[in-house]
Coordinates of C-alpha atoms and ligand atoms in Angstrom, one line a residue:
M998 CA 133.1 227.6 88.4
C999 CA 130.9 230.3 89.9
G1000 CA 131.5 234.0 89.2
I1001 CA 131.4 236.9 91.7
V1002 CA 131.1 240.7 91.1
G1003 CA 130.6 243.6 93.5
Y1004 CA 130.5 247.4 93.1
L1005 CA 130.5 250.5 95.4
G1006 CA 130.1 253.9 93.8
E1007 CA 128.0 256.4 91.8
K1008 CA 127.6 254.6 88.5
N1009 CA 124.6 252.6 87.3
I1010 CA 125.1 249.7 89.6
K1011 CA 122.9 247.2 87.7
E1012 CA 124.9 247.8 84.5
V1013 CA 128.2 247.5 86.3
L1014 CA 127.2 244.2 87.9
L1015 CA 125.6 242.6 84.8
N1016 CA 128.5 243.6 82.5
G1017 CA 130.9 242.1 85.0
L1018 CA 128.9 238.8 85.1
K1019 CA 128.8 238.7 81.3
E1020 CA 132.7 238.7 81.4
L1021 CA 132.6 235.7 83.7
E1022 CA 130.2 233.7 81.6
Y1023 CA 133.1 231.7 80.1
R1024 CA 133.5 230.0 83.5
G1025 CA 130.1 228.2 83.1
Y1026 CA 127.0 228.6 85.3
D1027 CA 123.4 227.6 85.5
S1028 CA 121.8 230.5 87.4
A1029 CA 122.6 234.1 88.3
G1030 CA 121.5 237.0 90.5
I1031 CA 122.2 240.5 91.8
A1032 CA 121.3 242.4 95.0
V1033 CA 121.6 246.2 95.0
L1034 CA 121.3 248.7 98.0
N1035 CA 120.5 252.2 96.7
N1036 CA 118.7 255.1 98.5
D1037 CA 118.3 252.9 101.5
R1038 CA 116.3 250.2 99.6
F1039 CA 117.4 246.7 98.7
S1040 CA 116.5 245.2 95.3
I1041 CA 117.2 241.6 94.5
F1042 CA 116.8 239.7 91.2
K1043 CA 117.6 236.0 90.4
A1044 CA 117.1 233.8 87.3
V1045 CA 117.9 230.2 86.3
G1046 CA 119.7 229.6 83.0
K1047 CA 121.5 232.1 80.9
L1048 CA 122.3 235.7 81.9
E1049 CA 119.8 237.1 79.4
N1050 CA 117.0 235.8 81.7
L1051 CA 118.4 237.9 84.5
I1052 CA 118.8 240.9 82.2
E1053 CA 115.2 240.5 81.1
K1054 CA 114.1 240.5 84.8
T1055 CA 116.0 243.7 85.6
K1056 CA 115.2 245.7 82.5
E1057 CA 112.8 248.1 84.4
F1058 CA 115.2 248.4 87.4
Q1059 CA 117.4 251.6 87.6
T1060 CA 119.5 253.1 90.3
Q1061 CA 120.3 256.7 91.1
G1062 CA 123.4 258.1 92.7
F1063 CA 125.6 256.2 95.3
G1064 CA 125.0 252.6 96.1
I1065 CA 126.4 249.2 96.6
G1066 CA 125.7 245.9 94.8
I1067 CA 126.8 242.3 94.5
G1068 CA 126.2 239.7 91.8
H1069 CA 126.9 236.0 91.1
T1070 CA 126.8 233.3 88.5
R1071 CA 126.3 229.9 90.1
W1072 CA 127.7 226.5 89.1
A1073 CA 125.7 224.1 91.1
T1074 CA 127.6 222.0 93.7
H1075 CA 125.1 221.7 96.6
G1076 CA 121.5 221.7 95.4
K1077 CA 120.0 221.8 91.9
P1078 CA 120.1 224.9 89.7
T1079 CA 116.9 226.6 90.8
E1080 CA 116.0 230.3 91.6
I1081 CA 115.8 229.5 95.3
N1082 CA 119.4 228.1 95.2
A1083 CA 120.7 230.9 93.0
H1084 CA 122.8 233.6 94.8
P1085 CA 122.5 236.2 96.4
H1086 CA 121.2 234.4 99.5
T1087 CA 119.3 236.6 101.9
G1088 CA 118.7 236.9 105.7
E1089 CA 116.3 239.4 107.1
E1090 CA 118.2 242.5 105.8
S1091 CA 121.5 241.2 104.4
Y1092 CA 122.6 239.5 101.2
V1093 CA 125.6 237.2 100.4
V1094 CA 127.3 235.7 97.3
H1095 CA 129.9 233.0 97.7
N1096 CA 132.2 230.8 95.6
G1097 CA 133.7 227.6 97.1
I1098 CA 132.3 225.1 99.5
I1099 CA 131.5 225.6 103.3
E1100 CA 132.6 222.2 104.6
N1101 CA 131.0 222.7 108.1
Y1102 CA 127.7 224.1 106.7
A1103 CA 125.6 221.2 108.0
I1104 CA 126.8 221.8 111.6
L1105 CA 126.1 225.6 111.3
K1106 CA 122.8 225.0 109.6
N1107 CA 121.7 222.7 112.4
M1108 CA 122.8 225.2 115.1
L1109 CA 121.0 228.1 113.3
T1110 CA 117.8 226.0 112.7
K1111 CA 117.7 225.2 116.5
A1112 CA 118.0 229.0 117.1
G1113 CA 114.9 229.4 115.0
V1114 CA 116.3 230.4 111.6
K1115 CA 114.3 229.4 108.6
F1116 CA 116.3 228.2 105.6
L1117 CA 114.9 228.6 102.1
S1118 CA 117.6 226.9 99.9
Q1119 CA 119.5 223.6 99.7
T1120 CA 122.8 225.4 99.5
D1121 CA 125.8 225.6 101.8
T1122 CA 126.1 229.4 101.1
E1123 CA 122.9 230.3 102.9
V1124 CA 124.4 229.6 106.3
I1125 CA 126.8 232.5 105.8
V1126 CA 124.2 235.3 105.8
H1127 CA 122.1 233.7 108.7
L1128 CA 125.3 233.2 110.8
F1129 CA 126.2 236.9 110.2
E1130 CA 122.7 238.1 111.3
Y1131 CA 122.8 235.7 114.3
Y1132 CA 126.0 237.3 115.5
K1133 CA 124.9 240.8 114.6
K1134 CA 121.9 240.4 116.9
N1135 CA 124.4 240.2 119.8
T1136 CA 127.0 242.7 118.8
Q1137 CA 125.0 245.3 116.8
N1138 CA 128.3 245.9 115.0
S1139 CA 128.3 244.7 111.4
F1140 CA 132.0 244.4 111.0
E1141 CA 132.4 242.5 114.3
A1142 CA 129.6 240.2 113.3
F1143 CA 131.2 239.6 109.9
E1144 CA 134.6 238.9 111.5
K1145 CA 133.1 236.3 113.8
T1146 CA 131.2 234.7 110.9
V1147 CA 134.4 234.3 108.9
Q1148 CA 136.2 232.9 111.9
N1149 CA 133.6 230.1 112.1
L1150 CA 133.6 229.0 108.5
E1151 CA 135.6 226.0 107.3
G1152 CA 136.3 225.1 103.7
A1153 CA 137.0 227.3 100.7
Y1154 CA 135.3 230.6 100.0
A1155 CA 135.2 233.9 98.3
I1156 CA 132.4 236.0 99.9
L1157 CA 130.8 239.4 99.4
L1158 CA 128.1 240.4 101.9
V1159 CA 126.0 243.6 102.1
T1160 CA 123.6 244.6 104.9
K1161 CA 121.1 247.4 105.4
D1162 CA 122.7 248.6 108.6
A1163 CA 125.9 249.4 106.7
P1164 CA 124.6 250.9 103.4
D1165 CA 128.0 252.2 102.4
R1166 CA 130.0 249.1 103.0
I1167 CA 130.7 245.8 101.2
F1168 CA 132.2 243.1 103.4
F1169 CA 134.6 240.6 101.8
A1170 CA 136.5 237.4 102.8
K1171 CA 138.7 235.1 100.8
K1172 CA 140.1 231.6 101.4
G1173 CA 140.8 229.0 98.7
S1174 CA 138.7 230.7 96.0
P1175 CA 140.0 233.6 94.0
L1176 CA 138.8 237.2 94.8
L1177 CA 140.2 240.6 93.9
V1178 CA 139.2 244.2 94.5
G1179 CA 139.7 246.9 91.9
K1180 CA 139.6 250.7 92.1
S1181 CA 139.2 253.5 89.6
K1182 CA 140.4 257.1 90.0
E1183 CA 137.0 258.2 91.3
Q1184 CA 137.3 256.1 94.5
E1185 CA 134.9 253.5 93.4
F1186 CA 135.5 249.8 94.3
Y1187 CA 135.0 246.8 92.1
F1188 CA 135.1 243.2 93.3
A1189 CA 135.4 240.1 91.1
S1190 CA 136.5 236.4 91.1
S1191 CA 138.5 237.0 88.0
D1192 CA 140.0 240.2 86.6
T1193 CA 138.3 239.9 83.3
A1194 CA 135.1 241.2 85.0
V1195 CA 136.8 244.6 85.9
I1196 CA 138.9 245.2 82.9
G1197 CA 137.9 248.6 81.4
E1198 CA 136.4 249.7 84.8
A1199 CA 139.1 249.5 87.4
K1200 CA 142.6 250.9 86.9
E1201 CA 144.4 249.0 89.6
V1202 CA 143.7 245.8 91.4
H1203 CA 144.6 244.1 94.7
Y1204 CA 144.5 240.2 94.8
F1205 CA 143.4 239.0 98.2
D1206 CA 145.4 236.3 100.0
D1207 CA 143.9 233.3 101.7
G1208 CA 142.5 234.3 105.1
D1209 CA 142.0 238.0 104.2
Y1210 CA 138.7 239.6 105.2
G1211 CA 137.5 243.2 105.7
Y1212 CA 135.3 245.9 104.0
V1213 CA 135.3 248.8 101.6
S1214 CA 133.4 252.0 102.1
K1215 CA 133.3 255.4 100.3
E1216 CA 136.3 256.5 102.3
E1217 CA 138.5 253.5 102.6
I1218 CA 139.4 249.8 102.3
R1219 CA 140.3 247.9 105.4
I1220 CA 141.9 244.4 105.1
F1221 CA 142.7 242.0 107.9
D1222 CA 144.7 238.8 107.7
A1223 CA 143.7 235.4 109.2
S1224 CA 145.2 236.5 112.6
G1225 CA 143.1 239.7 112.6
K1226 CA 146.1 241.9 111.9
E1227 CA 145.4 244.8 109.6
K1228 CA 147.3 244.9 106.3
Q1229 CA 147.7 247.4 103.4
P1230 CA 146.4 246.6 99.9
H1231 CA 149.1 246.0 97.3
W1232 CA 147.6 247.9 94.2
Q1233 CA 148.9 246.9 90.8
P1234 CA 148.0 248.0 87.3
L1235 CA 145.3 245.9 85.6
S1236 CA 146.0 244.2 82.2
T1237 CA 143.7 245.5 79.4
N1238 CA 143.4 242.3 77.3
K1239 CA 140.2 240.4 78.2
L1240 CA 140.9 237.2 76.3
S1241 CA 144.4 236.8 77.7
A1242 CA 142.9 237.6 81.1
Q1243 CA 140.3 234.8 80.6
K1244 CA 143.3 232.6 79.8
G1245 CA 144.9 233.9 83.0
G1246 CA 148.0 234.8 81.0
F1247 CA 148.4 231.2 79.6
R1248 CA 148.9 230.7 75.9
F1249 CA 145.9 228.4 75.6
F1250 CA 142.8 227.4 77.7
M1251 CA 144.2 223.8 77.6
E1252 CA 147.4 225.0 79.2
K1253 CA 145.5 227.0 81.8
E1254 CA 143.3 224.0 82.5
I1255 CA 146.3 221.8 83.1
Y1256 CA 147.6 224.3 85.6
E1257 CA 144.1 224.5 87.2
Q1258 CA 144.0 220.8 88.0
A1259 CA 145.5 221.3 91.4
T1260 CA 142.7 223.7 92.5
V1261 CA 139.8 222.0 90.8
V1262 CA 140.7 218.6 92.2
A1263 CA 140.8 220.2 95.7
D1264 CA 137.2 221.3 95.0
T1265 CA 136.3 217.8 93.8
L1266 CA 137.6 216.3 97.1
L1267 CA 135.9 219.0 99.3
G1268 CA 133.1 217.6 101.5
R1269 CA 133.8 214.0 100.2
L1270 CA 137.3 213.2 101.4
L1271 CA 136.8 213.3 105.2
E1272 CA 139.0 212.5 108.2
D1273 CA 138.5 208.7 108.2
H1274 CA 136.1 207.9 105.4
I1275 CA 134.7 208.9 102.0
A1276 CA 131.2 210.5 101.9
F1277 CA 129.0 211.3 98.9
E1278 CA 126.0 213.2 100.4
E1279 CA 124.4 213.2 96.9
L1280 CA 124.1 209.4 96.9
D1281 CA 121.2 207.6 98.4
E1282 CA 122.3 204.9 100.9
T1283 CA 120.4 202.3 99.0
L1284 CA 122.1 202.8 95.5
F1285 CA 124.5 199.9 96.0
D1286 CA 122.0 197.6 97.7
Q1287 CA 121.8 194.2 95.8
I1288 CA 124.6 195.3 93.5
N1289 CA 127.1 192.6 92.5
E1290 CA 128.7 194.2 89.4
I1291 CA 129.5 197.7 88.2
K1292 CA 129.5 198.5 84.5
L1293 CA 131.2 201.7 83.4
C1294 CA 130.4 203.2 80.0
A1295 CA 131.8 206.2 78.3
C1296 CA 133.7 207.6 75.2
G1297 CA 137.1 209.0 74.6
T1298 CA 138.9 210.4 77.6
S1299 CA 136.0 209.6 79.8
Y1300 CA 136.4 206.0 78.7
H1301 CA 140.0 206.0 79.7
A1302 CA 139.0 207.2 83.2
A1303 CA 136.4 204.4 83.3
L1304 CA 139.0 201.8 82.3
A1305 CA 141.6 203.1 84.8
S1306 CA 139.1 203.1 87.6
S1307 CA 138.0 199.5 86.9
Y1308 CA 141.4 198.4 88.3
L1309 CA 140.5 200.2 91.5
F1310 CA 136.9 198.9 91.8
E1311 CA 138.2 195.3 91.6
R1312 CA 141.4 195.7 93.5
V1313 CA 140.1 198.0 96.3
A1314 CA 136.3 197.5 96.4
K1315 CA 136.4 193.8 95.3
V1316 CA 133.4 194.4 93.0
R1317 CA 133.3 192.8 89.6
T1318 CA 133.7 195.6 87.1
S1319 CA 133.3 195.8 83.4
V1320 CA 134.0 198.7 81.0
E1321 CA 132.3 199.5 77.7
I1322 CA 132.9 201.9 74.9
A1323 CA 129.5 203.5 74.5
S1324 CA 129.4 203.4 70.7
E1325 CA 130.2 199.7 70.7
F1326 CA 127.8 198.9 73.6
R1327 CA 124.8 200.4 71.9
Y1328 CA 124.7 197.7 69.2
K1329 CA 126.2 194.6 70.8
E1330 CA 122.9 193.4 72.2
P1331 CA 124.4 193.2 75.7
L1332 CA 123.2 191.0 78.5
L1333 CA 122.1 193.4 81.2
C1334 CA 121.3 192.1 84.8
K1335 CA 119.5 194.0 87.5
D1336 CA 122.3 193.4 90.0
T1337 CA 124.6 195.6 87.8
L1338 CA 125.0 199.3 88.6
F1339 CA 125.3 201.1 85.3
V1340 CA 127.7 204.1 85.5
V1341 CA 128.1 206.6 82.7
I1342 CA 131.0 209.0 82.8
S1343 CA 130.9 212.2 80.7
Q1344 CA 132.4 215.7 81.0
S1345 CA 129.5 217.3 79.0
G1346 CA 126.7 215.0 80.1
E1347 CA 125.5 215.3 76.4
T1348 CA 127.6 212.8 74.4
A1349 CA 125.0 211.0 72.2
D1350 CA 126.5 207.5 72.3
T1351 CA 126.9 207.6 76.1
L1352 CA 123.4 209.1 76.6
E1353 CA 121.9 206.3 74.5
T1354 CA 123.5 203.6 76.6
L1355 CA 122.1 205.2 79.7
K1356 CA 118.7 205.0 78.2
M1357 CA 119.3 201.3 77.4
A1358 CA 120.3 200.5 81.0
K1359 CA 117.2 202.4 82.4
A1360 CA 114.9 200.5 79.9
A1361 CA 116.4 197.2 81.2
G1362 CA 115.6 198.2 84.8
L1363 CA 119.2 198.8 86.0
K1364 CA 120.1 201.3 88.7
T1365 CA 122.1 204.1 87.0
L1366 CA 124.7 206.7 88.1
A1367 CA 126.0 209.6 86.1
I1368 CA 129.5 211.1 86.8
C1369 CA 129.4 214.4 85.0
N1370 CA 130.9 217.9 85.0
V1371 CA 127.7 219.7 84.0
D1372 CA 124.8 219.9 86.3
N1373 CA 121.3 219.6 84.8
S1374 CA 122.9 218.0 81.7
S1375 CA 120.8 215.3 79.9
M1376 CA 122.7 212.5 81.7
V1377 CA 122.4 214.1 85.1
R1378 CA 118.7 214.6 84.6
L1379 CA 118.1 211.0 83.4
A1380 CA 120.3 209.0 85.8
D1381 CA 118.9 207.7 89.1
A1382 CA 121.8 209.4 90.8
S1383 CA 124.7 211.7 89.8
I1384 CA 128.0 212.9 91.1
L1385 CA 129.4 216.2 89.8
T1386 CA 133.1 216.4 89.2
R1387 CA 133.4 220.1 89.9
A1388 CA 136.1 220.8 87.2
G1389 CA 134.5 224.1 86.2
I1390 CA 133.9 224.8 82.6
E1391 CA 136.5 223.1 80.3
K1392 CA 137.1 225.1 77.2
G1393 CA 140.0 223.2 75.7
V1394 CA 138.6 220.5 73.4
A1395 CA 141.3 218.1 74.5
S1396 CA 140.1 217.1 78.0
T1397 CA 142.5 217.5 80.9
K1398 CA 141.0 218.8 84.2
A1399 CA 137.8 216.9 83.5
F1400 CA 139.9 213.6 83.3
A1401 CA 141.7 214.5 86.5
T1402 CA 138.5 215.2 88.4
Q1403 CA 136.8 212.1 86.9
M1404 CA 139.7 210.0 88.2
S1405 CA 139.5 211.6 91.6
V1406 CA 135.7 210.9 91.9
L1407 CA 136.1 207.3 90.6
W1408 CA 138.9 206.6 93.0
M1409 CA 136.8 208.0 95.9
L1410 CA 133.8 206.0 94.7
S1411 CA 135.8 202.8 94.7
L1412 CA 136.7 203.5 98.4
F1413 CA 133.1 204.4 99.1
V1414 CA 131.9 201.1 97.7
A1415 CA 134.7 199.3 99.6
Q1416 CA 133.4 200.9 102.8
K1417 CA 129.8 199.8 102.1
Q1418 CA 130.9 196.2 101.3
N1419 CA 133.3 196.0 104.2
S1420 CA 135.9 194.9 101.7
I1421 CA 138.7 197.2 102.9
T1422 CA 140.7 197.3 106.1
K1423 CA 141.0 200.5 108.1
E1424 CA 144.7 200.6 107.4
V1425 CA 144.4 200.3 103.6
L1426 CA 141.5 202.8 103.7
Q1427 CA 143.6 205.3 105.6
E1428 CA 146.5 204.8 103.2
H1429 CA 144.2 205.7 100.3
L1430 CA 142.7 208.7 102.1
Q1431 CA 146.1 210.0 103.0
T1432 CA 147.2 209.6 99.4
L1433 CA 144.1 211.3 98.1
R1434 CA 144.9 214.3 100.4
T1435 CA 148.2 214.8 98.5
L1436 CA 146.5 215.1 95.1
P1437 CA 146.3 218.9 95.0
K1438 CA 150.0 219.2 95.8
I1439 CA 150.9 216.4 93.3
L1440 CA 149.0 218.2 90.5
E1441 CA 150.8 221.5 90.9
V1442 CA 152.8 221.8 87.7
N1443 CA 156.5 221.8 88.3
P1444 CA 157.8 224.6 86.1
S1445 CA 161.2 222.9 85.6
M1446 CA 159.4 219.7 84.4
H1447 CA 157.3 221.8 82.1
E1448 CA 160.4 223.5 80.7
R1449 CA 162.2 220.1 80.3
I1450 CA 159.2 218.8 78.3
R1451 CA 159.1 222.0 76.2
R1452 CA 162.7 221.5 75.2
L1453 CA 162.4 217.8 74.7
S1454 CA 159.3 218.1 72.5
K1455 CA 161.4 219.4 69.5
R1456 CA 162.7 215.8 69.1
Y1457 CA 159.3 214.3 68.6
L1458 CA 157.8 216.2 65.6
H1459 CA 158.2 213.6 62.9
G1460 CA 158.8 209.8 62.9
H1461 CA 156.4 207.1 61.8
G1462 CA 154.4 207.2 65.0
F1463 CA 154.3 206.8 68.7
F1464 CA 153.6 204.0 71.1
F1465 CA 152.5 205.0 74.6
I1466 CA 152.9 201.9 76.8
G1467 CA 152.0 201.1 80.4
R1468 CA 150.9 198.2 82.6
D1469 CA 147.9 197.7 84.8
I1470 CA 146.2 201.1 85.6
F1471 CA 149.0 202.8 83.6
F1472 CA 147.7 201.2 80.4
P1473 CA 144.6 203.3 80.3
L1474 CA 146.8 206.3 81.1
A1475 CA 148.9 205.3 78.1
L1476 CA 145.8 205.3 76.0
E1477 CA 144.9 208.8 77.3
G1478 CA 148.4 210.1 76.6
A1479 CA 148.2 208.8 73.0
L1480 CA 144.7 210.3 72.5
K1481 CA 146.0 213.7 73.8
L1482 CA 148.8 213.6 71.3
K1483 CA 146.6 212.5 68.4
E1484 CA 144.0 215.2 69.1
I1485 CA 146.2 218.2 69.1
S1486 CA 149.3 217.3 67.2
Y1487 CA 147.7 215.2 64.5
L1488 CA 150.6 212.7 64.8
H1489 CA 149.7 209.0 64.9
A1490 CA 150.0 207.5 68.4
E1491 CA 148.8 204.3 69.9
G1492 CA 148.3 203.3 73.6
Y1493 CA 149.3 199.7 74.2
P1494 CA 149.8 197.4 77.2
S1495 CA 153.5 197.1 77.8
G1496 CA 153.3 193.3 78.0
E1497 CA 151.5 193.1 74.6
M1498 CA 154.3 194.7 72.5
K1499 CA 156.1 191.4 72.0
H1500 CA 152.9 190.0 70.5
G1501 CA 153.3 191.8 67.2
P1502 CA 153.8 195.6 67.5
I1503 CA 157.5 195.1 68.4
A1504 CA 158.0 194.4 64.7
L1505 CA 157.7 198.2 64.2
A1506 CA 160.6 198.9 66.5
D1507 CA 163.3 201.0 64.9
P1508 CA 164.9 204.5 65.7
E1509 CA 161.9 206.2 64.0
L1510 CA 159.4 204.6 66.3
F1511 CA 158.9 206.8 69.4
T1512 CA 157.9 205.0 72.5
I1513 CA 156.7 206.9 75.6
A1514 CA 157.0 204.4 78.4
L1515 CA 155.3 204.8 81.7
L1516 CA 157.5 203.3 84.4
P1517 CA 156.0 203.5 87.9
K1518 CA 158.2 202.5 90.8
N1519 CA 155.3 201.3 93.0
L1520 CA 153.6 198.9 90.6
L1521 CA 155.1 196.1 88.4
F1522 CA 158.3 198.1 88.1
E1523 CA 160.5 195.2 87.1
K1524 CA 157.9 193.8 84.6
S1525 CA 157.5 197.2 83.0
R1526 CA 161.2 197.8 82.8
S1527 CA 161.8 194.4 81.0
N1528 CA 159.2 195.4 78.4
I1529 CA 161.0 198.6 77.8
E1530 CA 164.2 196.6 77.5
E1531 CA 162.7 194.5 74.7
L1532 CA 162.2 197.8 72.8
S1533 CA 165.5 199.4 73.5
A1534 CA 167.3 196.2 72.5
R1535 CA 165.7 196.8 69.0
D1536 CA 166.8 200.4 68.9
A1537 CA 163.4 202.0 69.2
T1538 CA 163.6 205.6 70.4
I1539 CA 162.4 205.6 74.0
C1540 CA 161.3 208.3 76.4
V1541 CA 160.7 207.0 79.9
I1542 CA 158.5 208.8 82.4
S1543 CA 159.5 207.7 85.8
S1544 CA 161.0 208.6 89.2
E1545 CA 163.7 206.0 88.4
V1546 CA 166.5 206.6 85.8
Y1547 CA 166.5 203.9 83.1
E1548 CA 169.9 204.1 81.6
K1549 CA 168.9 202.7 78.2
A1550 CA 166.3 205.3 77.5
D1551 CA 167.0 208.0 74.9
D1552 CA 165.0 210.6 76.9
H1553 CA 163.7 210.8 80.4
I1554 CA 161.0 212.8 82.0
S1555 CA 161.4 212.8 85.8
I1556 CA 158.6 212.7 88.2
A1557 CA 159.1 213.0 92.0
P1558 CA 159.5 209.7 93.9
Q1559 CA 156.2 208.9 95.5
P1560 CA 155.1 206.2 98.0
H1561 CA 151.9 205.3 96.1
Y1562 CA 151.3 204.3 92.5
M1563 CA 148.2 206.6 92.3
Q1564 CA 150.4 209.6 93.0
E1565 CA 152.7 208.4 90.1
F1566 CA 149.6 208.1 88.0
F1567 CA 148.6 211.7 88.4
E1568 CA 152.1 213.0 88.0
M1569 CA 152.6 211.1 84.8
M1570 CA 149.2 212.3 83.6
V1571 CA 150.4 215.9 83.9
A1572 CA 153.6 215.1 82.0
L1573 CA 151.7 213.4 79.2
Q1574 CA 149.3 216.4 78.9
L1575 CA 152.2 218.9 78.8
L1576 CA 154.1 216.7 76.2
S1577 CA 151.1 216.7 73.8
L1578 CA 150.7 220.5 74.4
E1579 CA 154.3 221.4 73.7
I1580 CA 154.5 219.2 70.6
S1581 CA 151.3 220.7 69.2
V1582 CA 152.6 224.2 69.9
R1583 CA 155.8 223.5 68.0
L1584 CA 153.7 222.2 65.1
G1585 CA 151.8 225.5 65.1
N1586 CA 148.4 223.8 65.7
D1587 CA 145.3 225.4 67.3
V1588 CA 145.7 223.7 70.6
D1589 CA 142.3 224.7 72.0
M1590 CA 140.3 224.1 68.8
P1591 CA 141.9 221.1 67.0
R1592 CA 140.7 220.4 63.4
N1593 CA 137.7 218.1 62.9
L1594 CA 136.9 218.0 66.7
A1595 CA 134.0 219.3 68.8
K1596 CA 134.0 219.7 72.6
S1597 CA 130.9 217.7 72.9
V1598 CA 129.9 215.0 70.3
T1599 CA 126.1 215.2 70.5
V1600 CA 125.7 213.2 67.3
E1601 CA 126.3 209.5 66.5
Ligands
AGP2048 C1 138.9 214.1 75.0 O1 140.1 214.9 75.0 C2 138.0 214.4 73.8 N1 137.7 215.7 73.7 C3 136.9 213.4 73.7 O2 137.5 212.1 73.5 C4 135.9 213.3 74.8 O3 136.5 212.8 76.0 C5 134.7 212.4 74.4 O4 134.1 213.0 73.3 C6 133.7 212.2 75.5 O5 133.1 213.5 75.9 P1 132.3 213.5 77.3 O6 133.3 213.3 78.4 O7 131.8 214.9 77.3 O8 131.2 212.5 77.2

């Protein structure tokens, strides 16, 4: 997730900006930059990699007296992490920083190029500053030009823009990406994408609403809503605890990341889930040529995403698909054919076992694709092609939003392949596209469901273990629910296909055996219910997760009735994540840093 800072006032602007960016480092980035206007002169500095590279570049730079400045840490979405692609982006005499994705940037870039504008970067952001200067040429009024620019942007954005013609103003706009403005007693203004960056500087903050735009100057702040109507800022006192601010008021990063899934999945879909088809502009058209099989390879939670998506690749894209656990695949002397597309899935892009399988596939001459959350990671650099999941940095060791975004990408990829193979009707494709569009809403945590799970969790703190059971694509989800519980509660749990319980494990059934049963209404409902019946008949303690009430269950976690099984999949995913979280909290464990675990397993 990118970070944005801005400052208007008399302090040392460079220090204020760099200190603010330091507080946003936890969000993850791969390049950074600042632009400062002081004594009628612009200075701009950008650097790839960590913030100290930018600090090194700016060590001789000082400012004197009043000035304005903007800064940014970039998490690459469009275009590789290079200095050219780092923000701020510049026009002839203006600079802009931006979080989010400008969905109509290609159209705007095309129009501006035809008007003679020269673009330097591969980013979507650069169109903002050129569009602003394009309008300013006609109006000669910076605010009007900025207003018109914002009115012509589509997508999600948090923007700060400065220009030489308005040396005492910072222009801002917010839609779909967080942005706030802070003020201190001395009539200075601070901007940031997260309040951690202004704690200790600003005394009060105003959180912008979607559609807000305007500017600050020495004298005033002026805010306009999406309809152009002026509105007053709602100043509120700023919390002073940085760590709790980084957690956004949640108890743990894992909890925050569960709640973030609605917004990060919206980012994942942006620019890919289009009106009547799926597009991956990062994929070369020929990647799937002569491909008759897809092999997915990963570890842990990423393996569960791979296994779940294999049902979609075969059911929707009609492509033979196999799934491998990377640590097993490495030594099984596999038969690899060149008509197989080898796909690695990894949040970190650095997992040793998965990375080694990627090397094996490349050595065997297979086309390779990496689905990762970290740009310029080893797997992204090594694979022939890559798709970024855009989950933002995931601090909780137990993966949540990374899994949600992996599933979203893989589901879209199965549709993308189906489009290319002509193996899907327009009606079925539309049904999936329509369902995908509901994901951000589906993923919003229902507070009453969370409270229900919190209360329920007190019953599941002992026993001789858990079975998580599901059928079809809900079996890998059962595996994931079991892994979540194991990881952070240290209680034994096993994911199992519902239909397999009668082939042995049912011998364990008794009141001390806890079974979390996934019961989707839209997929194999009757079959799944009869499997649960077999367990309840033997007095196992059963918690059913379903939109349907199952009268013989001991407990029930309700999800909303949905028309599509993939909507049930994501709703149940959130319930499973919350269940493991609340059991772990009751057991007093360190939810974010469970014992014996590392966020990225870069050793065998
Ligand atoms: C998931 O909660 C775990 N942290 C772990 O299983 C993880 O998914 C696995 O180590 C793979 O990591 P990767 O996605 O970064 O490759």
